[in-house]
GROMACS .gro file of C-alpha atoms in nm:
model
  426
    1UNK     CA    1  -2.253  -1.503   0.411
    2UNK     CA    2  -2.066  -1.625   0.719
    3UNK     CA    3  -1.822  -1.828   0.510
    4UNK     CA    4  -1.771  -1.537   0.274
    5UNK     CA    5  -1.709  -1.301   0.563
    6UNK     CA    6  -1.456  -1.541   0.714
    7UNK     CA    7  -1.282  -1.564   0.377
    8UNK     CA    8  -1.261  -1.186   0.346
    9UNK     CA    9  -1.126  -1.156   0.699
   10UNK     CA   10  -0.864  -1.419   0.620
   11UNK     CA   11  -0.765  -1.249   0.294
   12UNK     CA   12  -0.736  -0.908   0.459
   13UNK     CA   13  -0.529  -1.053   0.744
   14UNK     CA   14  -0.294  -1.226   0.498
   15UNK     CA   15  -0.271  -0.912   0.285
   16UNK     CA   16  -0.161  -0.713   0.590
   17UNK     CA   17   0.167  -0.907   0.603
   18UNK     CA   18   0.139  -0.954   0.979
   19UNK     CA   19   0.263  -1.287   1.110
   20UNK     CA   20   0.008  -1.480   1.316
   21UNK     CA   21   0.177  -1.410   1.649
   22UNK     CA   22   0.176  -1.033   1.606
   23UNK     CA   23  -0.170  -1.021   1.452
   24UNK     CA   24  -0.318  -1.224   1.738
   25UNK     CA   25  -0.140  -1.010   1.996
   26UNK     CA   26  -0.273  -0.686   1.844
   27UNK     CA   27  -0.622  -0.838   1.814
   28UNK     CA   28  -0.622  -0.953   2.176
   29UNK     CA   29  -0.693  -1.320   2.110
   30UNK     CA   30  -0.481  -1.634   2.079
   31UNK     CA   31  -0.365  -1.735   1.733
   32UNK     CA   32  -0.524  -2.080   1.776
   33UNK     CA   33  -0.861  -1.927   1.859
   34UNK     CA   34  -0.851  -1.696   1.557
   35UNK     CA   35  -0.744  -1.979   1.325
   36UNK     CA   36  -1.045  -2.181   1.439
   37UNK     CA   37  -1.274  -1.887   1.366
   38UNK     CA   38  -1.130  -1.837   1.017
   39UNK     CA   39  -1.163  -2.212   0.950
   40UNK     CA   40  -1.526  -2.218   1.065
   41UNK     CA   41  -1.462  -2.434   1.372
   42UNK     CA   42  -1.575  -2.159   1.612
   43UNK     CA   43  -1.849  -1.899   1.590
   44UNK     CA   44  -1.755  -1.556   1.457
   45UNK     CA   45  -1.843  -1.308   1.730
   46UNK     CA   46  -1.885  -0.928   1.714
   47UNK     CA   47  -1.578  -0.894   1.940
   48UNK     CA   48  -1.360  -1.078   1.690
   49UNK     CA   49  -1.503  -0.885   1.395
   50UNK     CA   50  -1.428  -0.558   1.577
   51UNK     CA   51  -1.076  -0.679   1.656
   52UNK     CA   52  -1.008  -0.753   1.287
   53UNK     CA   53  -1.148  -0.412   1.190
   54UNK     CA   54  -0.924  -0.245   1.445
   55UNK     CA   55  -0.599  -0.418   1.357
   56UNK     CA   56  -0.655  -0.403   0.981
   57UNK     CA   57  -0.798  -0.047   0.972
   58UNK     CA   58  -1.101  -0.157   0.769
   59UNK     CA   59  -1.333   0.109   0.907
   60UNK     CA   60  -1.577  -0.128   1.075
   61UNK     CA   61  -1.653  -0.321   0.757
   62UNK     CA   62  -1.642  -0.668   0.913
   63UNK     CA   63  -1.849  -0.564   1.213
   64UNK     CA   64  -2.122  -0.419   0.990
   65UNK     CA   65  -2.118  -0.723   0.763
   66UNK     CA   66  -2.167  -0.951   1.064
   67UNK     CA   67  -2.473  -0.754   1.174
   68UNK     CA   68  -2.608  -0.711   0.820
   69UNK     CA   69  -2.557  -1.041   0.633
   70UNK     CA   70  -2.723  -0.915   0.314
   71UNK     CA   71  -2.553  -1.079   0.012
   72UNK     CA   72  -2.314  -0.845  -0.157
   73UNK     CA   73  -2.255  -0.609   0.135
   74UNK     CA   74  -1.921  -0.736   0.264
   75UNK     CA   75  -1.629  -0.547   0.119
   76UNK     CA   76  -1.836  -0.387  -0.155
   77UNK     CA   77  -2.021  -0.094   0.001
   78UNK     CA   78  -1.823   0.222   0.058
   79UNK     CA   79  -1.986   0.468   0.293
   80UNK     CA   80  -1.848   0.805   0.398
   81UNK     CA   81  -1.780   0.707   0.765
   82UNK     CA   82  -1.598   0.393   0.651
   83UNK     CA   83  -1.391   0.576   0.390
   84UNK     CA   84  -1.290   0.838   0.642
   85UNK     CA   85  -1.194   0.566   0.890
   86UNK     CA   86  -0.979   0.398   0.627
   87UNK     CA   87  -0.809   0.725   0.530
   88UNK     CA   88  -0.746   0.807   0.895
   89UNK     CA   89  -0.613   0.457   0.957
   90UNK     CA   90  -0.359   0.499   0.678
   91UNK     CA   91  -0.191   0.777   0.871
   92UNK     CA   92  -0.129   0.549   1.167
   93UNK     CA   93   0.140   0.365   0.970
   94UNK     CA   94   0.242   0.018   1.079
   95UNK     CA   95   0.212  -0.305   0.893
   96UNK     CA   96   0.081  -0.203   0.554
   97UNK     CA   97   0.407  -0.207   0.358
   98UNK     CA   98   0.470  -0.580   0.401
   99UNK     CA   99   0.207  -0.716   0.165
  100UNK     CA  100   0.320  -0.933  -0.122
  101UNK     CA  101   0.296  -0.773  -0.470
  102UNK     CA  102   0.052  -1.030  -0.607
  103UNK     CA  103  -0.177  -0.992  -0.306
  104UNK     CA  104  -0.164  -0.615  -0.350
  105UNK     CA  105  -0.270  -0.649  -0.714
  106UNK     CA  106  -0.566  -0.863  -0.610
  107UNK     CA  107  -0.668  -0.609  -0.348
  108UNK     CA  108  -0.642  -0.324  -0.599
  109UNK     CA  109  -0.871  -0.510  -0.836
  110UNK     CA  110  -1.132  -0.530  -0.560
  111UNK     CA  111  -1.080  -0.161  -0.482
  112UNK     CA  112  -1.136  -0.065  -0.846
  113UNK     CA  113  -1.460  -0.263  -0.861
  114UNK     CA  114  -1.585  -0.103  -0.539
  115UNK     CA  115  -1.486   0.241  -0.669
  116UNK     CA  116  -1.684   0.187  -0.989
  117UNK     CA  117  -1.993   0.076  -0.795
  118UNK     CA  118  -1.970   0.377  -0.566
  119UNK     CA  119  -1.949   0.617  -0.860
  120UNK     CA  120  -2.234   0.450  -1.045
  121UNK     CA  121  -2.462   0.491  -0.743
  122UNK     CA  122  -2.364   0.854  -0.688
  123UNK     CA  123  -2.545   1.156  -0.835
  124UNK     CA  124  -2.421   1.250  -1.181
  125UNK     CA  125  -2.373   1.619  -1.116
  126UNK     CA  126  -2.033   1.748  -1.230
  127UNK     CA  127  -1.767   1.805  -0.967
  128UNK     CA  128  -1.800   2.158  -0.834
  129UNK     CA  129  -1.455   2.313  -0.804
  130UNK     CA  130  -1.505   2.669  -0.684
  131UNK     CA  131  -1.231   2.919  -0.622
  132UNK     CA  132  -1.286   2.826  -0.259
  133UNK     CA  133  -1.119   2.942   0.058
  134UNK     CA  134  -0.762   3.052   0.032
  135UNK     CA  135  -0.654   2.755   0.243
  136UNK     CA  136  -0.777   2.510  -0.020
  137UNK     CA  137  -0.596   2.703  -0.291
  138UNK     CA  138  -0.274   2.682  -0.092
  139UNK     CA  139  -0.312   2.307  -0.045
  140UNK     CA  140  -0.375   2.266  -0.417
  141UNK     CA  141  -0.061   2.463  -0.495
  142UNK     CA  142   0.144   2.245  -0.260
  143UNK     CA  143   0.013   1.926  -0.418
  144UNK     CA  144   0.109   2.062  -0.758
  145UNK     CA  145   0.455   2.144  -0.625
  146UNK     CA  146   0.493   1.790  -0.491
  147UNK     CA  147   0.408   1.644  -0.832
  148UNK     CA  148   0.695   1.836  -0.989
  149UNK     CA  149   0.926   1.761  -0.698
  150UNK     CA  150   0.863   1.391  -0.756
  151UNK     CA  151   0.943   1.432  -1.127
  152UNK     CA  152   1.277   1.599  -1.064
  153UNK     CA  153   1.406   1.468  -0.731
  154UNK     CA  154   1.231   1.136  -0.685
  155UNK     CA  155   0.992   1.005  -0.427
  156UNK     CA  156   1.189   0.997  -0.101
  157UNK     CA  157   1.082   1.336   0.032
  158UNK     CA  158   0.747   1.330  -0.146
  159UNK     CA  159   0.641   1.021   0.048
  160UNK     CA  160   0.654   1.211   0.375
  161UNK     CA  161   0.543   1.551   0.246
  162UNK     CA  162   0.236   1.418   0.065
  163UNK     CA  163   0.142   1.218   0.372
  164UNK     CA  164   0.151   1.542   0.570
  165UNK     CA  165  -0.079   1.709   0.317
  166UNK     CA  166  -0.320   1.416   0.340
  167UNK     CA  167  -0.321   1.443   0.719
  168UNK     CA  168  -0.408   1.812   0.696
  169UNK     CA  169  -0.689   1.751   0.446
  170UNK     CA  170  -0.838   1.476   0.661
  171UNK     CA  171  -0.820   1.703   0.964
  172UNK     CA  172  -1.012   1.972   0.775
  173UNK     CA  173  -1.281   1.726   0.666
  174UNK     CA  174  -1.321   1.585   1.016
  175UNK     CA  175  -1.336   1.932   1.172
  176UNK     CA  176  -1.696   1.977   1.059
  177UNK     CA  177  -1.626   2.338   0.962
  178UNK     CA  178  -1.689   2.280   0.594
  179UNK     CA  179  -1.977   2.146   0.392
  180UNK     CA  180  -2.116   2.126   0.041
  181UNK     CA  181  -1.880   2.200  -0.245
  182UNK     CA  182  -1.591   2.270  -0.007
  183UNK     CA  183  -1.604   1.921   0.143
  184UNK     CA  184  -1.637   1.776  -0.205
  185UNK     CA  185  -1.323   1.962  -0.307
  186UNK     CA  186  -1.141   1.846   0.006
  187UNK     CA  187  -1.220   1.483  -0.077
  188UNK     CA  188  -1.092   1.534  -0.432
  189UNK     CA  189  -0.769   1.676  -0.289
  190UNK     CA  190  -0.746   1.387  -0.045
  191UNK     CA  191  -0.765   1.153  -0.342
  192UNK     CA  192  -0.472   1.325  -0.512
  193UNK     CA  193  -0.266   1.340  -0.191
  194UNK     CA  194  -0.329   0.970  -0.126
  195UNK     CA  195  -0.235   0.890  -0.486
  196UNK     CA  196   0.091   1.079  -0.441
  197UNK     CA  197   0.173   0.884  -0.126
  198UNK     CA  198   0.085   0.557  -0.301
  199UNK     CA  199   0.303   0.635  -0.601
  200UNK     CA  200   0.592   0.751  -0.384
  201UNK     CA  201   0.566   0.437  -0.172
  202UNK     CA  202   0.574   0.217  -0.482
  203UNK     CA  203   0.873   0.409  -0.616
  204UNK     CA  204   1.046   0.354  -0.282
  205UNK     CA  205   0.995  -0.023  -0.298
  206UNK     CA  206   0.698  -0.046  -0.059
  207UNK     CA  207   0.420  -0.212  -0.261
  208UNK     CA  208   0.194  -0.295   0.032
  209UNK     CA  209   0.193   0.062   0.158
  210UNK     CA  210   0.137   0.182  -0.197
  211UNK     CA  211  -0.164  -0.044  -0.245
  212UNK     CA  212  -0.332   0.087   0.069
  213UNK     CA  213  -0.292   0.448  -0.036
  214UNK     CA  214  -0.411   0.380  -0.391
  215UNK     CA  215  -0.721   0.226  -0.233
  216UNK     CA  216  -0.754   0.540  -0.022
  217UNK     CA  217  -0.729   0.755  -0.334
  218UNK     CA  218  -1.012   0.563  -0.500
  219UNK     CA  219  -1.228   0.590  -0.189
  220UNK     CA  220  -1.175   0.965  -0.162
  221UNK     CA  221  -1.248   1.020  -0.532
  222UNK     CA  222  -1.574   0.829  -0.493
  223UNK     CA  223  -1.669   1.054  -0.199
  224UNK     CA  224  -1.603   1.354  -0.423
  225UNK     CA  225  -1.791   1.197  -0.716
  226UNK     CA  226  -1.471   1.261  -0.911
  227UNK     CA  227  -1.424   0.978  -1.163
  228UNK     CA  228  -1.140   1.154  -1.341
  229UNK     CA  229  -0.934   1.184  -1.024
  230UNK     CA  230  -1.004   0.823  -0.938
  231UNK     CA  231  -0.914   0.706  -1.288
  232UNK     CA  232  -0.588   0.897  -1.263
  233UNK     CA  233  -0.506   0.719  -0.936
  234UNK     CA  234  -0.606   0.386  -1.089
  235UNK     CA  235  -0.365   0.440  -1.377
  236UNK     CA  236  -0.073   0.464  -1.133
  237UNK     CA  237  -0.196   0.162  -0.942
  238UNK     CA  238  -0.195  -0.021  -1.276
  239UNK     CA  239   0.176   0.051  -1.316
  240UNK     CA  240   0.235  -0.118  -0.983
  241UNK     CA  241   0.023  -0.415  -1.093
  242UNK     CA  242   0.202  -0.482  -1.423
  243UNK     CA  243   0.543  -0.410  -1.271
  244UNK     CA  244   0.508  -0.663  -0.990
  245UNK     CA  245   0.282  -0.934  -1.131
  246UNK     CA  246   0.066  -1.051  -1.419
  247UNK     CA  247  -0.035  -0.765  -1.644
  248UNK     CA  248  -0.395  -0.879  -1.683
  249UNK     CA  249  -0.488  -0.727  -1.348
  250UNK     CA  250  -0.350  -0.393  -1.464
  251UNK     CA  251  -0.548  -0.422  -1.786
  252UNK     CA  252  -0.868  -0.490  -1.592
  253UNK     CA  253  -0.802  -0.199  -1.360
  254UNK     CA  254  -0.753   0.036  -1.655
  255UNK     CA  255  -1.065  -0.093  -1.825
  256UNK     CA  256  -1.263   0.001  -1.513
  257UNK     CA  257  -1.103   0.347  -1.520
  258UNK     CA  258  -1.186   0.389  -1.890
  259UNK     CA  259  -1.549   0.296  -1.828
  260UNK     CA  260  -1.591   0.548  -1.548
  261UNK     CA  261  -1.457   0.847  -1.745
  262UNK     CA  262  -1.623   0.768  -2.076
  263UNK     CA  263  -1.802   1.085  -2.182
  264UNK     CA  264  -1.667   1.268  -1.877
  265UNK     CA  265  -1.298   1.320  -1.960
  266UNK     CA  266  -1.094   1.512  -2.215
  267UNK     CA  267  -0.904   1.352  -2.506
  268UNK     CA  268  -0.577   1.396  -2.317
  269UNK     CA  269  -0.709   1.186  -2.028
  270UNK     CA  270  -0.821   0.916  -2.271
  271UNK     CA  271  -0.478   0.928  -2.437
  272UNK     CA  272  -0.305   0.868  -2.104
  273UNK     CA  273  -0.531   0.577  -2.013
  274UNK     CA  274  -0.496   0.419  -2.358
  275UNK     CA  275  -0.116   0.447  -2.347
  276UNK     CA  276  -0.096   0.285  -2.005
  277UNK     CA  277  -0.337   0.016  -2.117
  278UNK     CA  278  -0.105  -0.053  -2.410
  279UNK     CA  279   0.188  -0.083  -2.172
  280UNK     CA  280  -0.003  -0.323  -1.949
  281UNK     CA  281  -0.109  -0.528  -2.252
  282UNK     CA  282   0.253  -0.553  -2.366
  283UNK     CA  283   0.338  -0.745  -2.050
  284UNK     CA  284   0.074  -1.004  -2.145
  285UNK     CA  285   0.199  -1.049  -2.502
  286UNK     CA  286  -0.114  -0.898  -2.660
  287UNK     CA  287   0.067  -0.733  -2.950
  288UNK     CA  288  -0.230  -0.644  -3.170
  289UNK     CA  289  -0.442  -0.492  -2.894
  290UNK     CA  290  -0.137  -0.308  -2.763
  291UNK     CA  291  -0.090  -0.147  -3.105
  292UNK     CA  292  -0.458  -0.053  -3.118
  293UNK     CA  293  -0.441   0.120  -2.780
  294UNK     CA  294  -0.131   0.314  -2.884
  295UNK     CA  295  -0.314   0.426  -3.197
  296UNK     CA  296  -0.604   0.543  -2.982
  297UNK     CA  297  -0.363   0.731  -2.756
  298UNK     CA  298  -0.194   0.911  -3.046
  299UNK     CA  299  -0.526   0.992  -3.211
  300UNK     CA  300  -0.667   1.136  -2.889
  301UNK     CA  301  -0.356   1.342  -2.828
  302UNK     CA  302  -0.373   1.480  -3.184
  303UNK     CA  303  -0.694   1.657  -3.083
  304UNK     CA  304  -0.483   1.905  -2.890
  305UNK     CA  305  -0.521   2.058  -2.549
  306UNK     CA  306  -0.860   2.122  -2.395
  307UNK     CA  307  -0.955   2.390  -2.147
  308UNK     CA  308  -1.089   2.120  -1.915
  309UNK     CA  309  -0.769   1.912  -1.913
  310UNK     CA  310  -0.684   1.822  -1.552
  311UNK     CA  311  -0.371   1.998  -1.429
  312UNK     CA  312  -0.222   1.661  -1.333
  313UNK     CA  313  -0.184   1.569  -1.702
  314UNK     CA  314   0.088   1.828  -1.771
  315UNK     CA  315   0.329   1.544  -1.856
  316UNK     CA  316   0.111   1.376  -2.118
  317UNK     CA  317   0.244   1.462  -2.464
  318UNK     CA  318   0.362   1.287  -2.778
  319UNK     CA  319   0.710   1.236  -2.635
  320UNK     CA  320   0.576   1.050  -2.331
  321UNK     CA  321   0.343   0.838  -2.546
  322UNK     CA  322   0.635   0.730  -2.764
  323UNK     CA  323   0.845   0.646  -2.459
  324UNK     CA  324   0.563   0.423  -2.339
  325UNK     CA  325   0.541   0.273  -2.689
  326UNK     CA  326   0.914   0.197  -2.678
  327UNK     CA  327   0.880   0.022  -2.344
  328UNK     CA  328   0.588  -0.179  -2.479
  329UNK     CA  329   0.783  -0.285  -2.789
  330UNK     CA  330   1.072  -0.405  -2.573
  331UNK     CA  331   0.834  -0.612  -2.358
  332UNK     CA  332   0.692  -0.764  -2.675
  333UNK     CA  333   1.040  -0.874  -2.786
  334UNK     CA  334   1.099  -0.615  -3.061
  335UNK     CA  335   1.411  -0.417  -2.960
  336UNK     CA  336   1.446  -0.251  -3.301
  337UNK     CA  337   1.094  -0.107  -3.281
  338UNK     CA  338   1.163  -0.006  -2.922
  339UNK     CA  339   1.459   0.204  -3.032
  340UNK     CA  340   1.254   0.362  -3.311
  341UNK     CA  341   0.991   0.465  -3.057
  342UNK     CA  342   1.249   0.601  -2.813
  343UNK     CA  343   1.404   0.802  -3.095
  344UNK     CA  344   1.061   0.930  -3.194
  345UNK     CA  345   1.010   1.047  -2.837
  346UNK     CA  346   1.330   1.249  -2.845
  347UNK     CA  347   1.233   1.391  -3.184
  348UNK     CA  348   0.912   1.510  -3.017
  349UNK     CA  349   1.128   1.713  -2.775
  350UNK     CA  350   1.076   1.488  -2.473
  351UNK     CA  351   1.229   1.694  -2.186
  352UNK     CA  352   1.351   1.396  -1.989
  353UNK     CA  353   1.690   1.519  -1.868
  354UNK     CA  354   1.557   1.847  -1.732
  355UNK     CA  355   1.196   1.784  -1.633
  356UNK     CA  356   1.161   1.409  -1.576
  357UNK     CA  357   1.505   1.263  -1.493
  358UNK     CA  358   1.360   0.977  -1.285
  359UNK     CA  359   1.131   0.856  -1.563
  360UNK     CA  360   1.390   0.926  -1.829
  361UNK     CA  361   1.642   0.708  -1.648
  362UNK     CA  362   1.400   0.414  -1.668
  363UNK     CA  363   1.338   0.473  -2.038
  364UNK     CA  364   1.713   0.499  -2.098
  365UNK     CA  365   1.769   0.168  -1.921
  366UNK     CA  366   1.516   0.011  -2.155
  367UNK     CA  367   1.683   0.169  -2.455
  368UNK     CA  368   2.015   0.028  -2.336
  369UNK     CA  369   1.857  -0.316  -2.305
  370UNK     CA  370   1.730  -0.282  -2.662
  371UNK     CA  371   2.082  -0.195  -2.782
  372UNK     CA  372   2.216  -0.492  -2.588
  373UNK     CA  373   1.960  -0.724  -2.745
  374UNK     CA  374   2.074  -0.605  -3.088
  375UNK     CA  375   2.441  -0.659  -3.002
  376UNK     CA  376   2.542  -0.292  -2.994
  377UNK     CA  377   2.752  -0.284  -2.676
  378UNK     CA  378   2.889   0.065  -2.733
  379UNK     CA  379   2.540   0.213  -2.755
  380UNK     CA  380   2.425   0.006  -2.456
  381UNK     CA  381   2.710   0.136  -2.240
  382UNK     CA  382   2.667   0.497  -2.350
  383UNK     CA  383   2.295   0.483  -2.279
  384UNK     CA  384   2.355   0.319  -1.941
  385UNK     CA  385   2.591   0.601  -1.847
  386UNK     CA  386   2.326   0.853  -1.949
  387UNK     CA  387   2.074   0.678  -1.725
  388UNK     CA  388   2.319   0.688  -1.433
  389UNK     CA  389   2.367   1.062  -1.482
  390UNK     CA  390   1.991   1.114  -1.467
  391UNK     CA  391   1.976   0.926  -1.138
  392UNK     CA  392   2.270   1.105  -0.979
  393UNK     CA  393   2.041   1.345  -0.790
  394UNK     CA  394   1.721   1.138  -0.785
  395UNK     CA  395   1.588   0.936  -0.491
  396UNK     CA  396   1.409   0.642  -0.654
  397UNK     CA  397   1.445   0.283  -0.543
  398UNK     CA  398   1.254   0.168  -0.850
  399UNK     CA  399   1.478   0.349  -1.099
  400UNK     CA  400   1.794   0.238  -0.919
  401UNK     CA  401   1.669  -0.121  -0.932
  402UNK     CA  402   1.613  -0.093  -1.308
  403UNK     CA  403   1.969   0.029  -1.353
  404UNK     CA  404   2.107  -0.253  -1.138
  405UNK     CA  405   1.916  -0.501  -1.351
  406UNK     CA  406   2.080  -0.360  -1.664
  407UNK     CA  407   2.424  -0.385  -1.506
  408UNK     CA  408   2.360  -0.750  -1.427
  409UNK     CA  409   2.274  -0.818  -1.790
  410UNK     CA  410   2.594  -0.646  -1.896
  411UNK     CA  411   2.808  -0.867  -1.674
  412UNK     CA  412   2.798  -1.136  -1.939
  413UNK     CA  413   3.008  -0.902  -2.157
  414UNK     CA  414   3.291  -0.805  -1.922
  415UNK     CA  415   3.548  -0.906  -2.181
  416UNK     CA  416   3.449  -0.586  -2.361
  417UNK     CA  417   3.652  -0.291  -2.225
  418UNK     CA  418   3.368  -0.036  -2.223
  419UNK     CA  419   3.141  -0.273  -2.032
  420UNK     CA  420   3.413  -0.357  -1.782
  421UNK     CA  421   3.483   0.011  -1.718
  422UNK     CA  422   3.115   0.082  -1.667
  423UNK     CA  423   3.076  -0.195  -1.412
  424UNK     CA  424   3.392  -0.089  -1.230
  425UNK     CA  425   3.248   0.259  -1.191
  426UNK     CA  426   2.969   0.131  -0.960
   0.00000   0.00000   0.00000
């Protein structure tokens, strides 16, 4: 257990992105001393374990593991005091946005496994969502507003606003004024607020920060015994995983989410998870399984709306599924099929320009890349201009990066007047 604990402490320290000098300074020990502890050359003391917990905001996990060396306890058991400590630690800011994307994906895989264990050990009563105090209703309305703000204006403001909502929710939980179903509801709302911060951070090019808040969202959903909310957060974390590293981690994360909502979610939720699984699979080259998941998504969506559909799934419709299918086809090296799927999305009245300009810009970039792959420079340029128009009032580092990537691919064709004019308009 000691070696395993040292390994987890080392992994968490590396994942933080802190250089040795700063980490040691914040921990209150010399870097040489801490290296010797991690390497097993010195004894791991409670003081060092507490220092790691403090710097890394792990909620006392290492200290408890040192005192309770039962196999399987380190890093796997989520308890309410620890989860609250982690959520509170997130609001302190600091080092968390410097983690490398691959390390973040590994950490999210561990988070998903811990989340599943926590849900499986929790009572199976359904989540009680009463009308509740007016304050909770107001917070819910603001979270809904932030979702739509993110759709239309991008993540810049949402990152800070959602963080403020999370801080308020945590304050209410810690106040001790609420209990029972109200606290359960507050934890469910904390999960959604943390997911919003995580998604906004990822969209702003801060994968380490995003990973920490996605972990926080999973923890809070486990406290609320809310597998659907946690699965929703996991599906956004999966986008980060397949966008920044090997898609197999995203696939595994989505499989965990699927397992936790089986028999407990509506067809629309299953459609969303299947579509995102297909997209993750496309980055691994798994063409047949990707097609199967898209079929499952379409079939589930054909069942229509359900009175129990979570409000967060307002964006899941046939148009969105086809846009995801187009992106998957492009990743699988079939630009012609990608264009057919993108056209099918528009035929399904996908409201990208008005309701989802940030997402639509990304899909348009992919459509332009498909046109480019097929040698249609006029269509590629026209679609690229459309994407730029969508982004004209959107704050999204991720979308802007996608558009820059397309422009770089077009630079090989500057002898063509339309391409040259597009690039000169930067």
